[in-house]
CSV table of C-alpha atoms in Angstrom, one decimal:
chain,number,residue,atom,x,y,z
A,1490,MET,CA,-1.4,0.6,28.0
A,1491,ALA,CA,-3.4,2.8,25.7
A,1492,ASN,CA,-1.8,6.0,27.1
A,1493,GLN,CA,1.8,4.8,26.5
A,1494,PRO,CA,3.7,6.7,23.8
A,1495,SER,CA,3.8,5.0,20.4
A,1496,GLY,CA,7.0,3.0,19.7
A,1497,THR,CA,8.2,1.7,16.4
A,1498,TYR,CA,6.0,-0.6,14.3
A,1499,GLU,CA,7.9,-3.6,15.6
A,1500,GLN,CA,7.6,-2.6,19.2
A,1501,ASP,CA,3.9,-2.0,19.0
A,1502,ALA,CA,3.5,-5.3,17.2
A,1503,GLN,CA,5.2,-7.0,20.1
A,1504,GLU,CA,2.9,-5.2,22.6
A,1505,LEU,CA,-0.1,-6.3,20.6
A,1506,LEU,CA,1.0,-9.9,20.7
A,1507,ALA,CA,1.6,-9.6,24.4
A,1508,GLY,CA,-2.1,-8.7,24.7
A,1509,TYR,CA,-3.1,-11.9,22.9
A,1510,ASP,CA,-0.7,-13.9,25.1
A,1511,GLN,CA,-2.4,-12.5,28.1
A,1512,LEU,CA,-5.6,-14.2,27.0
A,1513,THR,CA,-4.0,-17.6,27.6
A,1514,ILE,CA,-2.9,-16.9,31.1
A,1515,LEU,CA,-5.4,-18.6,33.4
A,1516,PRO,CA,-5.6,-17.9,37.2
A,1517,ARG,CA,-5.2,-20.8,39.6
A,1518,GLY,CA,-8.4,-22.7,40.0
A,1519,ALA,CA,-9.8,-21.7,36.6
A,1520,ALA,CA,-11.3,-24.4,34.4
A,1521,GLU,CA,-8.8,-25.6,31.9
A,1522,GLY,CA,-8.9,-23.6,28.7
A,1523,ILE,CA,-11.5,-21.2,29.9
A,1524,PRO,CA,-10.2,-17.6,30.6
A,1525,PRO,CA,-12.4,-15.7,33.1
A,1526,ALA,CA,-14.3,-12.8,31.7
A,1527,GLU,CA,-12.1,-10.4,33.7
A,1528,ASN,CA,-9.0,-11.7,32.0
A,1529,VAL,CA,-10.5,-11.4,28.6
A,1530,ILE,CA,-11.5,-7.8,29.2
A,1531,ARG,CA,-8.1,-6.8,30.6
A,1532,ALA,CA,-6.3,-8.4,27.6
A,1533,ALA,CA,-8.8,-6.8,25.3
A,1534,GLU,CA,-8.2,-3.3,26.8
A,1535,ARG,CA,-4.5,-3.8,26.2
A,1536,ILE,CA,-5.0,-5.0,22.6
A,1537,THR,CA,-7.5,-2.3,21.6
A,1538,GLY,CA,-5.2,0.3,23.1
A,1539,VAL,CA,-2.2,-0.6,20.9
A,1540,SER,CA,-4.2,-1.6,17.8
A,1541,PRO,CA,-4.8,2.0,16.6
A,1542,ARG,CA,-1.1,2.8,16.9
A,1543,LEU,CA,-0.3,-0.1,14.6
A,1544,THR,CA,-3.0,1.2,12.2
A,1545,ARG,CA,-1.3,4.6,12.2
A,1546,HIS,CA,2.1,3.0,11.5
A,1547,ALA,CA,0.5,1.0,8.7
A,1548,ALA,CA,-1.1,4.1,7.1
A,1549,GLY,CA,2.3,5.8,7.0
A,1550,LEU,CA,3.9,2.7,5.3
A,1551,LEU,CA,1.1,2.5,2.8
A,1552,GLU,CA,1.6,6.1,1.9
A,1553,SER,CA,5.4,6.3,1.7
A,1554,GLY,CA,6.8,2.8,2.2
A,1555,SER,CA,8.5,0.6,-0.4
A,1556,PRO,CA,6.4,-1.8,-2.5
A,1557,LEU,CA,7.6,-4.7,-0.3
A,1558,GLU,CA,6.6,-2.8,2.9
A,1559,ARG,CA,3.2,-2.0,1.4
A,1560,GLU,CA,2.4,-5.5,0.5
A,1561,GLY,CA,3.8,-6.8,3.9
A,1562,VAL,CA,1.8,-4.3,6.0
A,1563,SER,CA,-1.4,-4.9,4.0
A,1564,ALA,CA,-1.3,-8.6,5.0
A,1565,HIS,CA,-0.4,-7.6,8.6
A,1566,LEU,CA,-3.5,-5.4,8.7
A,1567,MET,CA,-5.8,-8.2,7.6
A,1568,ALA,CA,-4.2,-10.6,10.2
A,1569,GLN,CA,-4.7,-8.1,12.9
A,1570,ALA,CA,-8.3,-7.4,11.8
A,1571,ALA,CA,-9.2,-11.1,11.9
A,1572,ALA,CA,-7.8,-11.6,15.4
A,1573,GLU,CA,-9.4,-8.5,16.8
A,1574,LEU,CA,-12.8,-9.2,15.2
A,1575,GLN,CA,-12.8,-12.7,16.8
A,1576,LEU,CA,-11.9,-11.1,20.1
A,1577,ALA,CA,-14.9,-8.7,19.6
A,1578,ALA,CA,-17.2,-11.6,19.1
A,1579,GLU,CA,-15.9,-13.2,22.3
A,1580,LEU,CA,-16.4,-10.0,24.3
A,1581,LEU,CA,-20.0,-9.6,23.0
A,1582,THR,CA,-20.7,-13.2,24.0
A,1583,VAL,CA,-19.2,-12.5,27.5
A,1584,ALA,CA,-21.5,-9.5,27.7
A,1585,ALA,CA,-24.5,-11.5,26.8
A,1586,GLU,CA,-23.6,-14.2,29.3
A,1587,GLY,CA,-23.0,-11.6,32.0
A,1588,SER,CA,-26.4,-10.0,31.4
A,1589,GLY,CA,-28.1,-13.4,31.5
A,1590,LYS,CA,-29.2,-13.3,27.9
A,1591,THR,CA,-27.1,-16.3,27.0
A,1592,PRO,CA,-26.4,-19.2,29.3
A,1593,ALA,CA,-22.7,-19.8,29.8
A,1594,GLY,CA,-21.8,-23.4,28.9
A,1595,ALA,CA,-18.4,-24.7,30.0
A,1596,ALA,CA,-17.8,-26.7,26.8
A,1597,ALA,CA,-18.7,-23.8,24.6
A,1598,ARG,CA,-16.5,-21.4,26.6
A,1599,SER,CA,-13.6,-23.9,26.5
A,1600,ALA,CA,-14.0,-24.1,22.7
A,1601,ARG,CA,-14.0,-20.3,22.4
A,1602,GLY,CA,-10.9,-20.1,24.6
A,1603,ALA,CA,-9.1,-22.5,22.2
A,1604,MET,CA,-10.2,-20.4,19.3
A,1605,LEU,CA,-8.8,-17.2,20.9
A,1606,VAL,CA,-5.5,-19.0,21.5
A,1607,GLN,CA,-5.4,-20.0,17.8
A,1608,ALA,CA,-6.2,-16.4,16.8
A,1609,GLY,CA,-3.2,-15.2,18.8
A,1610,GLU,CA,-1.0,-17.9,17.3
A,1611,GLY,CA,-2.1,-17.1,13.8
A,1612,LEU,CA,-1.4,-13.4,14.4
A,1613,ARG,CA,2.1,-14.2,15.8
A,1614,ALA,CA,2.9,-16.2,12.7
A,1615,ALA,CA,1.7,-13.4,10.4
A,1616,LEU,CA,3.7,-10.7,12.3
A,1617,SER,CA,6.8,-12.9,12.6
A,1618,VAL,CA,7.9,-11.7,9.2
A,1619,PRO,CA,8.7,-7.9,9.1
A,1620,ALA,CA,6.6,-5.8,6.7
A,1621,SER,CA,9.8,-4.9,4.9
A,1622,ALA,CA,10.2,-8.5,3.7
A,1623,GLY,CA,6.9,-8.4,1.9
A,1624,LEU,CA,5.0,-11.7,1.3
A,1625,ALA,CA,7.7,-13.7,-0.4
A,1626,PRO,CA,8.7,-15.5,2.9
A,1627,PHE,CA,5.2,-17.0,3.0
A,1628,ILE,CA,5.4,-18.7,-0.4
A,1629,PRO,CA,7.5,-21.7,-1.5
A,1630,ALA,CA,10.6,-21.1,-3.4
A,1631,LEU,CA,10.1,-21.3,-7.2
A,1632,ARG,CA,11.6,-24.5,-8.6
A,1633,ARG,CA,12.1,-24.8,-12.3
A,1634,ALA,CA,12.7,-28.0,-14.3
A,1635,GLY,CA,15.7,-26.4,-16.1
A,1636,PRO,CA,17.6,-23.1,-16.6
A,1637,LEU,CA,15.9,-20.0,-17.8
A,1638,PRO,CA,15.8,-19.7,-21.6
A,1639,GLN,CA,18.7,-17.8,-23.2
A,1640,ASP,CA,17.1,-17.0,-26.6
A,1641,LEU,CA,14.5,-14.2,-26.9
A,1642,PRO,CA,11.6,-16.1,-28.5
A,1643,ALA,CA,11.6,-18.8,-25.7
A,1644,ALA,CA,12.1,-16.1,-23.0
A,1645,ALA,CA,9.2,-14.1,-24.4
A,1646,GLU,CA,7.0,-17.2,-24.5
A,1647,LEU,CA,7.9,-17.9,-20.9
A,1648,LEU,CA,6.9,-14.4,-19.9
A,1649,ARG,CA,3.6,-14.6,-21.7
A,1650,GLY,CA,2.8,-17.8,-19.9
A,1651,SER,CA,3.8,-16.4,-16.5
A,1652,VAL,CA,1.6,-13.3,-17.0
A,1653,ALA,CA,-1.4,-15.4,-18.1
A,1654,GLN,CA,-0.9,-17.8,-15.1
A,1655,ALA,CA,-0.6,-15.0,-12.6
A,1656,ASP,CA,-3.5,-13.0,-13.9
A,1657,ARG,CA,-5.7,-16.1,-14.0
A,1658,ALA,CA,-4.7,-17.1,-10.4
A,1659,ILE,CA,-5.4,-13.6,-9.0
A,1660,SER,CA,-8.8,-13.2,-10.8
A,1661,ARG,CA,-9.9,-16.7,-9.8
A,1662,GLN,CA,-9.1,-16.0,-6.1
A,1663,VAL,CA,-11.0,-12.7,-6.2
A,1664,VAL,CA,-14.0,-14.4,-7.8
A,1665,ASP,CA,-14.0,-17.4,-5.5
A,1666,LEU,CA,-13.6,-15.6,-2.2
A,1667,GLY,CA,-15.5,-12.6,-3.4
A,1668,GLY,CA,-18.4,-14.9,-4.3
A,1669,GLU,CA,-18.4,-16.3,-0.8
A,1670,ILE,CA,-18.6,-12.8,0.7
A,1671,ALA,CA,-21.2,-11.6,-1.8
A,1672,PHE,CA,-23.3,-14.7,-1.2
A,1673,ASP,CA,-23.4,-14.1,2.5
A,1674,LEU,CA,-24.3,-10.5,2.0
A,1675,VAL,CA,-26.9,-10.9,-0.7
A,1676,MET,CA,-28.5,-14.3,0.3
A,1677,GLN,CA,-27.9,-14.6,4.0
A,1678,THR,CA,-27.9,-11.1,5.5
A,1679,ARG,CA,-30.9,-8.8,5.9
A,1680,TRP,CA,-30.8,-6.7,2.8
A,1681,ALA,CA,-31.6,-3.5,4.5
A,1682,ALA,CA,-28.7,-4.0,6.8
A,1683,VAL,CA,-26.4,-4.5,3.8
A,1684,LEU,CA,-27.6,-1.3,2.1
A,1685,ASP,CA,-27.4,0.8,5.3
A,1686,GLY,CA,-24.0,-0.8,6.3
A,1687,ALA,CA,-22.5,-0.1,2.9
A,1688,SER,CA,-23.0,3.7,3.3
A,1689,LEU,CA,-22.2,3.7,7.1
A,1690,LEU,CA,-19.6,6.3,8.0
A,1691,ARG,CA,-17.1,5.6,10.8
A,1692,GLY,CA,-18.8,7.9,13.3
A,1693,GLN,CA,-22.2,6.4,12.5
A,1694,ALA,CA,-20.8,2.9,13.2
A,1695,ALA,CA,-19.5,4.1,16.5
A,1696,ASP,CA,-23.0,5.5,17.4
A,1697,LYS,CA,-24.7,2.2,16.6
A,1698,LEU,CA,-22.2,0.3,18.7
A,1699,GLU,CA,-22.7,2.7,21.6
A,1700,GLU,CA,-26.4,1.8,21.7
A,1701,ILE,CA,-25.4,-1.7,22.9
A,1702,GLN,CA,-24.0,-0.3,26.1
A,1703,LYS,CA,-27.2,1.5,27.2
A,1704,GLY,CA,-28.5,0.3,30.5
A,1705,LEU,CA,-25.5,-1.9,31.1
A,1706,GLY,CA,-23.1,-1.7,34.0
A,1707,GLY,CA,-20.1,-3.4,35.7
A,1708,ILE,CA,-18.3,-6.1,33.8
A,1709,VAL,CA,-21.0,-6.5,31.2
A,1710,GLN,CA,-20.6,-2.8,30.2
A,1711,GLN,CA,-16.8,-3.2,30.2
A,1712,ALA,CA,-17.0,-6.2,27.8
A,1713,ALA,CA,-19.4,-4.3,25.5
A,1714,SER,CA,-17.2,-1.3,25.5
A,1715,ALA,CA,-14.1,-3.3,24.7
A,1716,ALA,CA,-16.0,-5.0,21.9
A,1717,GLU,CA,-17.0,-1.7,20.4
A,1718,LYS,CA,-13.3,-0.5,20.4
A,1719,ALA,CA,-12.2,-3.8,18.7
A,1720,ILE,CA,-14.9,-3.6,16.0
A,1721,LEU,CA,-14.0,0.0,15.2
A,1722,ASN,CA,-10.3,-0.8,15.1
A,1723,VAL,CA,-11.2,-3.4,12.4
A,1724,TYR,CA,-13.3,-0.8,10.6
A,1725,ASP,CA,-10.3,1.6,10.7
A,1726,LYS,CA,-7.9,-1.0,9.2
A,1727,ILE,CA,-10.2,-1.6,6.3
A,1728,LEU,CA,-10.5,2.1,5.7
A,1729,VAL,CA,-6.7,2.6,5.8
A,1730,LEU,CA,-6.2,-0.2,3.2
A,1731,LEU,CA,-8.8,1.3,0.9
A,1732,GLY,CA,-7.4,4.8,1.3
A,1733,LYS,CA,-9.4,7.8,2.3
A,1734,ASP,CA,-9.3,9.3,-1.2
A,1735,VAL,CA,-11.0,6.4,-2.9
A,1736,GLU,CA,-12.8,4.6,-0.1
A,1737,ASP,CA,-16.2,6.1,-1.0
A,1738,LYS,CA,-15.8,5.3,-4.7
A,1739,ALA,CA,-14.8,1.7,-4.0
A,1740,ARG,CA,-17.6,1.1,-1.6
A,1741,VAL,CA,-20.2,2.6,-4.0
A,1742,GLN,CA,-18.9,0.4,-6.8
A,1743,ILE,CA,-19.2,-2.7,-4.6
A,1744,ARG,CA,-22.7,-1.7,-3.5
A,1745,GLU,CA,-23.7,-1.3,-7.1
A,1746,TRP,CA,-22.4,-4.8,-7.9
A,1747,LEU,CA,-24.2,-6.3,-4.9
A,1748,GLU,CA,-27.5,-4.6,-6.0
A,1749,LYS,CA,-27.1,-6.1,-9.5
A,1750,ILE,CA,-26.4,-9.5,-8.1
A,1751,LYS,CA,-29.4,-9.2,-5.8
A,1752,GLU,CA,-31.6,-8.1,-8.6
A,1753,ASP,CA,-30.6,-11.0,-10.9
A,1754,GLY,CA,-30.2,-13.5,-8.1
A,1755,LYS,CA,-26.9,-14.8,-9.6
A,1756,ILE,CA,-23.6,-14.7,-7.7
A,1757,GLU,CA,-22.0,-15.8,-11.0
A,1758,LEU,CA,-22.4,-12.2,-12.2
A,1759,LEU,CA,-19.4,-11.3,-10.0
A,1760,ALA,CA,-16.9,-13.0,-12.4
A,1761,GLY,CA,-18.0,-10.9,-15.3
A,1762,LEU,CA,-17.9,-7.7,-13.2
A,1763,VAL,CA,-14.4,-8.5,-12.1
A,1764,GLU,CA,-13.3,-9.3,-15.6
A,1765,LYS,CA,-14.7,-6.0,-16.9
A,1766,LEU,CA,-12.9,-4.0,-14.2
A,1767,TYR,CA,-9.5,-5.8,-14.6
A,1768,ARG,CA,-9.5,-5.7,-18.4
A,1769,VAL,CA,-7.0,-8.6,-18.5
A,1770,ASP,CA,-7.6,-9.2,-22.3
A,1771,ALA,CA,-6.6,-5.6,-23.1
A,1772,PHE,CA,-3.5,-6.0,-20.9
A,1773,HIS,CA,-2.5,-9.2,-22.8
A,1774,LYS,CA,-2.9,-7.4,-26.1
A,1775,ASP,CA,-0.7,-4.5,-24.9
A,1776,LEU,CA,1.8,-7.1,-23.7
A,1777,GLU,CA,2.5,-8.2,-27.2
A,1778,GLY,CA,3.4,-4.6,-28.2
A,1779,TRP,CA,5.6,-4.2,-25.2
A,1780,ILE,CA,7.5,-7.4,-26.0
A,1781,ALA,CA,7.9,-6.4,-29.6
A,1782,ALA,CA,9.3,-3.0,-28.7
A,1783,SER,CA,11.6,-4.2,-25.9
A,1784,THR,CA,15.4,-4.5,-26.2
A,1785,ALA,CA,15.8,-6.3,-22.9
A,1786,PRO,CA,17.9,-9.4,-23.1
A,1787,ALA,CA,16.5,-12.9,-22.8
A,1788,PRO,CA,17.8,-13.5,-19.2
A,1789,LYS,CA,16.0,-10.4,-18.0
A,1790,LEU,CA,12.8,-11.6,-19.5
A,1791,GLY,CA,13.2,-14.9,-17.7
A,1792,GLU,CA,13.9,-13.1,-14.4
A,1793,THR,CA,10.8,-11.0,-15.0
A,1794,ALA,CA,8.7,-14.1,-15.6
A,1795,ALA,CA,9.8,-15.6,-12.3
A,1796,GLU,CA,8.9,-12.4,-10.5
A,1797,VAL,CA,5.5,-12.4,-12.2
A,1798,GLU,CA,4.8,-16.0,-11.1
A,1799,GLN,CA,5.6,-15.0,-7.5
A,1800,LEU,CA,2.9,-12.3,-7.6
A,1801,GLY,CA,0.1,-14.8,-8.1
A,1802,GLN,CA,1.3,-16.7,-5.0
A,1803,LYS,CA,1.7,-13.6,-3.0
A,1804,PHE,CA,-1.8,-12.6,-3.7
A,1805,GLY,CA,-2.9,-16.0,-2.5
A,1806,VAL,CA,-1.3,-15.2,0.9
A,1807,LEU,CA,-3.2,-11.9,1.1
A,1808,ALA,CA,-6.5,-13.5,0.0
A,1809,GLY,CA,-6.0,-16.1,2.8
A,1810,ARG,CA,-5.7,-13.3,5.3
A,1811,ILE,CA,-8.9,-11.7,4.0
A,1812,LYS,CA,-10.6,-15.0,4.2
A,1813,SER,CA,-9.7,-15.2,7.9
A,1814,VAL,CA,-11.4,-11.8,8.4
A,1815,GLU,CA,-14.5,-13.1,6.7
A,1816,ASN,CA,-14.5,-16.1,9.0
A,1817,ALA,CA,-14.4,-13.8,12.0
A,1818,VAL,CA,-17.3,-11.9,10.5
A,1819,GLY,CA,-19.3,-15.0,10.8
A,1820,LEU,CA,-18.5,-15.3,14.5
A,1821,ALA,CA,-19.6,-11.7,15.1
A,1822,LYS,CA,-22.8,-12.3,13.3
A,1823,LEU,CA,-23.6,-15.2,15.6
A,1824,THR,CA,-24.2,-12.7,18.4
A,1825,GLY,CA,-27.4,-11.7,16.7
A,1826,ILE,CA,-27.2,-8.1,18.0
A,1827,PRO,CA,-28.9,-5.9,15.5
A,1828,GLN,CA,-26.4,-3.0,15.8
A,1829,VAL,CA,-23.5,-5.5,15.3
A,1830,LEU,CA,-25.2,-7.0,12.3
A,1831,LEU,CA,-25.5,-3.6,10.7
A,1832,VAL,CA,-21.9,-2.5,11.3
A,1833,VAL,CA,-20.5,-5.9,10.4
A,1834,ALA,CA,-22.4,-5.9,7.1
A,1835,GLY,CA,-20.7,-2.6,6.4
A,1836,LEU,CA,-17.4,-4.2,7.3
A,1837,GLN,CA,-18.1,-7.0,4.8
A,1838,VAL,CA,-18.8,-4.5,2.0
A,1839,GLY,CA,-15.5,-2.8,2.8
A,1840,LEU,CA,-13.7,-6.2,3.0
A,1841,LEU,CA,-15.1,-7.2,-0.5
A,1842,ALA,CA,-13.8,-3.8,-1.8
A,1843,VAL,CA,-10.4,-4.5,-0.4
A,1844,LEU,CA,-10.3,-8.0,-2.0
A,1845,VAL,CA,-11.5,-6.7,-5.4
A,1846,TYR,CA,-9.2,-3.7,-5.6
A,1847,ALA,CA,-6.2,-5.5,-4.1
A,1848,GLY,CA,-6.6,-8.0,-7.0
A,1849,PHE,CA,-6.8,-5.1,-9.4
A,1850,ASP,CA,-3.6,-3.7,-7.9
A,1851,TYR,CA,-1.8,-7.1,-8.1
A,1852,ILE,CA,-2.6,-7.3,-11.8
A,1853,GLY,CA,-1.6,-3.7,-12.0
A,1854,TYR,CA,-3.0,-2.8,-15.4
A,1855,GLN,CA,-4.4,0.8,-15.5
A,1856,GLN,CA,-5.8,0.6,-12.0
A,1857,GLY,CA,-5.7,4.3,-11.6
A,1858,GLY,CA,-5.9,5.9,-8.2
A,1859,PHE,CA,-7.1,2.8,-6.4
A,1860,LEU,CA,-5.0,0.7,-4.0
A,1861,ASP,CA,-1.3,0.8,-4.4
A,1862,ILE,CA,0.0,-2.0,-2.2
A,1863,THR,CA,2.5,-3.7,-4.5
A,1864,ARG,CA,4.1,-3.6,-7.9
A,1865,GLY,CA,1.5,-5.5,-10.0
A,1866,VAL,CA,2.0,-7.9,-12.8
A,1867,ALA,CA,1.8,-5.1,-15.5
A,1868,GLN,CA,4.2,-2.9,-13.6
A,1869,VAL,CA,6.8,-5.7,-13.1
A,1870,VAL,CA,6.6,-6.6,-16.8
A,1871,LYS,CA,7.0,-3.0,-17.9
A,1872,ASP,CA,10.1,-2.6,-15.7
A,1873,GLY,CA,11.6,-5.9,-16.9
A,1874,LEU,CA,11.0,-5.1,-20.6
A,1875,SER,CA,12.5,-1.6,-20.2
A,1876,ALA,CA,15.8,-3.0,-19.0
A,1877,GLY,CA,18.4,-1.7,-21.4
A,1878,GLY,CA,15.9,0.3,-23.4
A,1879,GLU,CA,12.8,2.6,-23.4
A,1880,THR,CA,9.9,1.9,-21.0
A,1881,PRO,CA,7.0,0.3,-22.9
A,1882,LYS,CA,4.0,2.6,-23.4
């Protein structure tokens, strides 16, 4: 499968899903819900073969796609990463069982089989909506108690409230989920692994994972090899989202934050660090000037307010996908393999960077050259207020 020519994004997405479906096909005589190791490895080879093609498609869309395509494909990437990292954890467990390091319990294997099925189902749900539709299909339709205001003062007040609500929702989700990731890194992971993982280059990660295969053979080596490919595919998806031009800067910033949190022993510091980066108060001050200078009619302000409110909900969908990757990280860490712990710690630092800078982009106020995966709150407001007049400065 890996040697087949790349199809369209949609074709390769269907091939990826077919790989996860293959995990659920049990041969006659197999225990219910327990896919044999050979089946898992064959399905994994299919999945890890097509996964890089989807990542390349995604990179192209992130570079030149529409705002809706960019926000849609960013969530697709996180859904794929979560499923593939969970698959990697299963492969590493299969390898450990095959080498006799971990006894294979039927009940535990059955539970893992059910989790793999759920991973495939979750991925199918995520990919069921094309990237070109963005994230709006995943959020409930906005219902208002009454019609949009037709006078400018009321419309302006509605817009202010929508901006404040969206900015607050985005920031809160970053701090809440970011706090969970930071706590795991700072308080529950070997600190040396966090520091080394934060600066780990892709090639170095591959070298570390190669070490796991030394001395192995047969099906055990096949499982370990497929796990390596899966983890590196997840690594690549995070790098693509961060963007090669700013990835180092973003990871360095997150590492500095983690070091400060470690030094002070307070996860609560993350909220202040996020607030300083996002500069929401400065945005809201500028907003007043933009409103005063705008000649947009009241209905346009009301429409803009509705679009802004939707952004907070859209970010919630993306944050949920990032959370699913973090959950899969926990499964990979349970393997206890030192090389995996190091690489996965690096993945977590990258994941935290994606969360923080995606939130920055969704607010969209002076985020500079960092992630550009959607039209953020500030950008939507500027466009709305410029309708019929000059663009706010």
